């Protein structure tokens, strides 16, 4: 059985909750999915022979951290930035140790599921252990994950850029997103547009709000969702998540002032060191104007709206783009008998989370988690 999930965004806890507890809820949902995969077309239950669980990128969000509030940035190439990257990674791993312990136990002992009784039903007593192989792939928010491959190997977890069983291929797919395309990944000294917006706008805004009396309680619960917002919807997120929560006009005014000040600062930084963006236009001025307006009902400029065009079909092969919904990630499950279904790992269905581009057949295609 193959289970694919992505975009868990486990952080170091400095600006957003570390989400280890939520991670355990999601892990349990995956265990139930593996147990469900034991049902065959004949209506009989047989525990699976094995399962592969692929975390297809952005399992961690290492961009959303106050470690980047100083001079260092994740895309810098000097040693100090390298130490900062390692520090935020280690802090996130420690925060997620309960999840990683479960994955290690699965890797060494298997996933516990009910055994089958004589009638081909889950037995009320007894259990079977399903051999499992956890695989964690790098995304655009945890692109230095391969640097921890040695540690992951000791936990029995495979780490890499992509995975394939010879029929299906899985990767994160950030190269299909104009916000994440370009030469800004892998610490070559220049950010992608997505990295620039997350670190030089959202993170610095959040750190300033943390230092402002009475604002952090409003801002902290929203930071993760602001980081996930597309540029076209960011003013709406700021309005709905922050300004509507303000209990007084004075607090609202302070939030608006703080936001606009950081939009202006981001614009200056981005003009001085232009981020990489694989688009046929220069969006920086339009982005700054759109963010400053805070008009959730307005229509974004064409250059901003075009940044949402993130699914580009490669030259060959069908693609399944696994996109995180606003209410959390999903798991795309493929059983050995050809069944496929989707597990919602948080409270419930967040809406369409898997987009099929082109003609996909159940036995092939390329699974993309962008």
Coordinates of C-alpha atoms in Angstrom, one line a residue:
X1 CA 0.0 0.0 0.0
X2 CA 1.1 3.5 -0.7
X3 CA 0.1 6.5 1.4
X4 CA 1.1 10.0 0.4
X5 CA 0.8 13.1 2.5
X6 CA 2.4 16.5 2.6
X7 CA 2.4 20.0 4.0
X8 CA 2.3 19.2 7.7
X9 CA 4.3 22.3 8.5
X10 CA 5.8 21.2 11.8
X11 CA 7.7 24.2 13.1
X12 CA 10.2 25.1 15.8
X13 CA 7.4 26.6 17.9
X14 CA 8.9 30.1 18.0
X15 CA 6.2 31.8 15.9
X16 CA 3.6 29.1 15.4
X17 CA 2.6 26.1 17.6
X18 CA 4.9 23.2 17.0
X19 CA 1.8 21.0 16.2
X20 CA 3.3 17.8 17.6
X21 CA -0.1 16.9 19.1
X22 CA -1.8 17.5 15.8
X23 CA 0.9 15.4 14.2
X24 CA 0.0 12.4 16.4
X25 CA -3.7 12.8 15.4
X26 CA -2.6 12.7 11.7
X27 CA -0.4 9.7 12.4
X28 CA -3.3 7.8 13.9
X29 CA -5.4 8.7 10.8
X30 CA -2.6 7.1 8.6
X31 CA -2.7 4.0 10.8
X32 CA -6.4 3.7 10.2
X33 CA -5.9 4.1 6.5
X34 CA -3.4 1.2 6.5
X35 CA -5.9 -0.9 8.4
X36 CA -8.6 0.0 5.9
X37 CA -6.4 -1.0 3.0
X38 CA -6.7 -4.6 4.2
X39 CA -10.2 -4.9 2.8
X40 CA -10.3 -6.7 -0.6
X41 CA -12.9 -6.5 -3.4
X42 CA -14.3 -9.8 -2.2
X43 CA -15.4 -8.2 1.1
X44 CA -12.8 -10.1 3.1
X45 CA -10.2 -8.5 5.4
X46 CA -6.6 -9.5 5.2
X47 CA -3.8 -7.4 6.8
X48 CA -1.6 -5.9 4.2
X49 CA 1.8 -7.4 3.4
X50 CA 3.4 -3.9 3.7
X51 CA 3.0 -0.2 3.3
X52 CA 5.1 2.8 2.2
X53 CA 4.2 6.2 3.8
X54 CA 5.6 9.1 1.8
X55 CA 5.7 12.5 3.4
X56 CA 6.0 14.4 0.1
X57 CA 7.5 17.7 1.2
X58 CA 7.0 20.5 3.7
X59 CA 6.6 18.1 6.5
X60 CA 8.5 20.9 8.4
X61 CA 8.2 24.6 8.0
X62 CA 11.7 25.9 8.6
X63 CA 11.0 29.3 7.1
X64 CA 8.5 30.4 9.7
X65 CA 10.9 30.9 12.6
X66 CA 12.1 33.9 14.5
X67 CA 15.7 32.8 13.9
X68 CA 15.4 34.7 10.6
X69 CA 14.5 38.0 12.4
X70 CA 18.2 39.0 12.5
X71 CA 20.7 39.3 9.6
X72 CA 20.8 35.7 8.6
X73 CA 18.4 34.3 6.0
X74 CA 17.9 30.6 5.0
X75 CA 19.2 31.3 1.5
X76 CA 22.5 32.8 2.6
X77 CA 25.6 30.8 1.9
X78 CA 27.9 31.7 4.8
X79 CA 28.5 29.4 7.7
X80 CA 26.5 31.4 10.2
X81 CA 23.4 30.9 8.1
X82 CA 24.2 27.3 7.8
X83 CA 24.3 27.0 11.6
X84 CA 21.0 28.8 11.8
X85 CA 19.4 26.4 9.3
X86 CA 20.7 23.5 11.4
X87 CA 19.4 25.1 14.6
X88 CA 15.8 25.6 13.3
X89 CA 15.8 22.1 11.9
X90 CA 17.0 20.5 15.2
X91 CA 14.4 22.6 17.2
X92 CA 11.6 21.4 14.9
X93 CA 12.7 17.8 15.0
X94 CA 12.8 18.0 18.8
X95 CA 9.3 19.5 18.8
X96 CA 8.1 16.7 16.6
X97 CA 9.9 13.9 18.5
X98 CA 6.6 12.2 19.5
X99 CA 5.7 11.9 15.8
X100 CA 9.2 10.7 14.8
X101 CA 9.2 8.2 17.6
X102 CA 6.0 6.7 16.2
X103 CA 7.6 6.6 12.7
X104 CA 10.7 4.9 14.1
X105 CA 8.6 2.3 15.9
X106 CA 6.7 1.7 12.7
X107 CA 9.9 1.3 10.8
X108 CA 11.4 -1.2 13.3
X109 CA 8.3 -3.1 14.3
X110 CA 5.5 -2.3 11.8
X111 CA 2.1 -0.6 12.1
X112 CA -0.3 -2.4 14.4
X113 CA -3.7 -3.3 12.9
X114 CA -6.4 -5.8 13.8
X115 CA -5.7 -9.4 12.8
X116 CA -8.1 -11.3 10.6
X117 CA -10.5 -13.8 12.0
X118 CA -11.6 -17.1 10.3
X119 CA -14.4 -15.3 8.5
X120 CA -12.2 -12.6 7.0
X121 CA -13.2 -9.9 9.4
X122 CA -11.1 -7.8 11.8
X123 CA -10.6 -9.9 14.9
X124 CA -11.7 -8.4 18.2
X125 CA -8.6 -10.0 19.9
X126 CA -5.1 -10.1 18.4
X127 CA -3.3 -7.8 16.0
X128 CA -1.0 -8.0 13.0
X129 CA 2.1 -5.9 12.4
X130 CA 2.3 -4.4 8.9
X131 CA 5.9 -3.7 7.8
X132 CA 6.2 -0.1 6.8
X133 CA 8.8 2.1 5.2
X134 CA 8.6 5.8 6.0
X135 CA 9.9 8.2 3.4
X136 CA 10.3 12.0 4.0
X137 CA 11.0 14.2 0.9
X138 CA 12.2 17.7 0.9
X139 CA 9.9 20.6 0.0
X140 CA 10.4 24.3 -0.5
X141 CA 10.0 25.1 3.2
X142 CA 12.3 22.3 4.4
X143 CA 14.7 22.1 1.4
X144 CA 17.7 21.4 3.6
X145 CA 16.1 18.2 4.9
X146 CA 18.7 16.0 3.1
X147 CA 21.4 17.5 5.4
X148 CA 19.7 15.5 8.2
X149 CA 19.7 12.2 6.2
X150 CA 22.2 10.5 8.6
X151 CA 20.0 11.2 11.6
X152 CA 16.9 10.1 9.7
X153 CA 18.6 6.9 8.7
X154 CA 19.2 6.0 12.4
X155 CA 15.4 6.4 12.9
X156 CA 14.7 4.1 9.9
X157 CA 13.4 6.9 7.8
X158 CA 14.5 7.5 4.2
X159 CA 15.1 11.1 3.2
X160 CA 15.4 12.4 -0.3
X161 CA 14.2 14.6 -3.1
X162 CA 11.8 12.2 -4.8
X163 CA 10.5 8.6 -4.5
X164 CA 9.4 6.0 -7.1
X165 CA 8.3 2.4 -7.0
X166 CA 8.9 2.0 -10.8
X167 CA 5.2 2.8 -11.6
X168 CA 4.4 5.9 -9.6
X169 CA 6.7 8.8 -8.8
X170 CA 6.3 11.2 -5.9
X171 CA 7.9 14.6 -5.4
X172 CA 7.0 17.8 -3.7
X173 CA 6.4 19.7 -7.0
X174 CA 7.4 23.2 -5.9
X175 CA 9.1 23.6 -9.3
X176 CA 5.5 24.0 -10.7
X177 CA 4.8 27.0 -8.5
X178 CA 6.1 30.4 -9.8
X179 CA 6.5 31.5 -6.1
X180 CA 8.9 28.7 -5.5
X181 CA 10.6 28.3 -8.9
X182 CA 13.9 30.0 -9.7
X183 CA 17.4 29.8 -8.3
X184 CA 16.6 30.7 -4.7
X185 CA 16.5 27.2 -3.4
X186 CA 19.4 25.2 -1.9
X187 CA 20.9 28.2 -0.3
X188 CA 22.6 29.8 -3.3
X189 CA 22.3 33.3 -2.0
X190 CA 19.0 34.5 -3.5
X191 CA 15.5 33.8 -2.2
X192 CA 12.5 32.7 -4.2
X193 CA 9.6 35.0 -4.2
X194 CA 7.8 32.7 -1.8
X195 CA 10.8 32.7 0.6
X196 CA 11.0 36.4 0.4
X197 CA 7.3 36.9 1.3
X198 CA 7.5 34.4 4.2
X199 CA 10.7 35.5 5.8
X200 CA 11.0 39.2 4.9
X201 CA 7.3 40.0 5.3
X202 CA 5.3 37.6 7.4
X203 CA 8.1 36.5 9.8
X204 CA 9.3 40.1 10.5
X205 CA 5.7 41.3 10.9
X206 CA 5.1 38.5 13.4
X207 CA 8.2 39.2 15.4
X208 CA 7.3 42.9 15.5
X209 CA 3.8 42.1 16.7
X210 CA 5.3 39.8 19.4
X211 CA 7.1 42.9 20.8
X212 CA 4.0 45.1 20.6
X213 CA 1.8 45.2 23.7
X214 CA -1.5 43.5 23.2
X215 CA -1.0 42.4 19.6
X216 CA 0.8 39.0 19.9
X217 CA -2.3 37.2 21.2
X218 CA -4.1 38.2 18.0
X219 CA -1.3 37.6 15.6
X220 CA 0.3 34.3 16.8
X221 CA -2.7 32.0 15.9
X222 CA -2.7 33.4 12.4
X223 CA 1.0 33.3 11.4
X224 CA 0.9 29.8 9.9
X225 CA -2.2 30.6 7.8
X226 CA -0.7 33.9 6.6
X227 CA 2.4 31.9 5.5
X228 CA 0.3 29.5 3.6
X229 CA -1.8 32.2 1.8
X230 CA -1.3 32.9 -1.9
X231 CA -0.4 36.5 -2.6
X232 CA -3.9 37.0 -4.2
X233 CA -5.6 36.1 -1.0
X234 CA -3.2 37.6 1.6
X235 CA -5.2 40.8 2.1
X236 CA -8.3 38.7 2.7
X237 CA -6.3 36.5 5.2
X238 CA -5.1 39.6 7.1
X239 CA -8.6 41.0 7.2
X240 CA -10.3 37.8 8.3
X241 CA -7.7 36.5 10.6
X242 CA -6.4 39.6 12.2
X243 CA -8.5 42.7 11.8
X244 CA -11.9 41.1 12.5
X245 CA -10.4 39.7 15.7
X246 CA -9.4 43.1 17.0
X247 CA -11.6 44.1 20.0
X248 CA -11.2 47.8 19.6
X249 CA -10.6 50.4 16.9
X250 CA -7.3 51.4 18.4
X251 CA -6.0 47.8 18.2
X252 CA -7.2 47.5 14.6
X253 CA -5.4 50.8 13.8
X254 CA -2.2 49.5 15.3
X255 CA -2.4 46.3 13.4
X256 CA -3.0 48.0 10.1
X257 CA -0.1 50.4 10.7
X258 CA 2.2 47.6 11.7
X259 CA 1.2 45.6 8.6
X260 CA 1.7 48.4 6.2
X261 CA 5.0 49.4 7.7
X262 CA 6.3 45.9 7.1
X263 CA 4.9 45.8 3.6
X264 CA 6.8 48.9 2.8
X265 CA 10.0 47.4 4.4
X266 CA 9.6 44.2 2.4
X267 CA 9.1 46.2 -0.8
X268 CA 12.4 48.1 -0.2
X269 CA 14.2 44.8 0.6
X270 CA 12.8 43.0 -2.5
X271 CA 13.7 45.9 -4.8
X272 CA 17.3 46.0 -3.4
X273 CA 17.7 42.2 -3.7
X274 CA 15.1 40.9 -6.2
X275 CA 13.8 37.5 -5.4
X276 CA 13.8 34.8 -8.0
X277 CA 10.4 34.3 -9.6
X278 CA 9.7 32.2 -12.7
X279 CA 7.2 34.6 -14.2
X280 CA 7.1 36.7 -17.4
X281 CA 6.5 39.9 -15.5
X282 CA 7.9 42.0 -12.6
X283 CA 5.3 41.6 -9.7
X284 CA 7.0 43.4 -6.8
X285 CA 5.4 46.9 -7.2
X286 CA 1.9 45.4 -7.8
X287 CA 2.4 43.0 -4.8
X288 CA 3.3 45.9 -2.5
X289 CA 0.4 48.0 -3.6
X290 CA -2.0 45.0 -3.3
X291 CA -0.9 44.2 0.2
X292 CA -1.0 47.8 1.3
X293 CA -4.5 48.3 0.2
X294 CA -5.9 45.6 2.4
X295 CA -8.9 45.3 0.2
X296 CA -10.3 41.7 0.7
X297 CA -13.1 42.3 -1.7
X298 CA -11.0 43.9 -4.5
X299 CA -9.6 42.1 -7.5
X300 CA -5.8 41.6 -7.4
X301 CA -3.7 43.0 -10.2
X302 CA -3.3 40.7 -13.2
X303 CA 0.4 40.2 -12.3
X304 CA -0.6 39.1 -8.7
X305 CA -3.4 36.8 -9.9
X306 CA -1.1 35.2 -12.4
X307 CA 1.1 33.9 -9.6
X308 CA -1.7 31.4 -8.8
X309 CA -1.1 29.6 -12.1
X310 CA 1.0 27.0 -10.4
X311 CA 0.1 23.7 -12.1
X312 CA 2.2 23.3 -15.3
X313 CA 2.1 20.0 -17.1
X314 CA 5.5 18.6 -17.8
X315 CA 6.4 17.3 -21.2
X316 CA 5.5 13.7 -20.4
X317 CA 3.3 11.9 -17.9
X318 CA 0.1 12.7 -16.0
X319 CA 0.4 14.6 -12.8
X320 CA -1.6 14.5 -9.6
X321 CA -0.9 17.7 -7.7
X322 CA -1.4 17.3 -3.9
X323 CA -2.2 20.7 -2.6
X324 CA -2.7 21.5 1.1
X325 CA -6.2 22.9 1.9
X326 CA -6.7 25.8 4.3
X327 CA -7.8 23.4 7.1
X328 CA -4.9 21.0 6.9
X329 CA -3.3 18.3 4.8
X330 CA -4.7 15.0 3.4
X331 CA -3.4 11.6 2.8
X332 CA -3.7 10.1 -0.7
X333 CA -4.1 6.3 -0.3
X334 CA -3.5 3.6 -2.9
X335 CA -4.3 0.0 -1.9
X336 CA -2.7 -3.1 -3.5
X337 CA -6.1 -4.0 -5.1
X338 CA -6.3 -0.7 -7.0
X339 CA -8.5 1.2 -4.7
X340 CA -7.7 4.9 -4.0
X341 CA -9.2 7.2 -1.5
X342 CA -8.4 10.3 0.5
X343 CA -8.0 10.6 4.3
X344 CA -8.6 14.0 5.8
X345 CA -6.1 14.2 8.6
X346 CA -7.5 17.0 10.6
X347 CA -11.1 17.9 11.5
X348 CA -12.7 17.1 8.2
X349 CA -12.8 17.6 4.4
X350 CA -11.3 21.0 3.6
X351 CA -12.5 20.9 0.0
X352 CA -10.6 19.7 -3.1
X353 CA -7.1 18.9 -2.1
X354 CA -5.9 16.7 -5.0
X355 CA -6.0 18.0 -8.6
X356 CA -5.5 15.7 -11.5
X357 CA -3.9 17.2 -14.6
X358 CA -4.1 15.3 -17.8
X359 CA -5.1 11.7 -18.2
X360 CA -4.2 9.8 -15.1
X361 CA -4.6 6.0 -15.0
X362 CA -4.9 4.2 -11.6
X363 CA -1.7 2.4 -12.1
X364 CA 0.6 5.1 -13.3
X365 CA 1.2 8.8 -13.3
X366 CA 3.2 11.2 -11.3
X367 CA 2.1 12.2 -7.8
X368 CA 3.0 15.8 -7.1
X369 CA 2.7 17.5 -3.7
X370 CA 3.0 21.2 -4.2

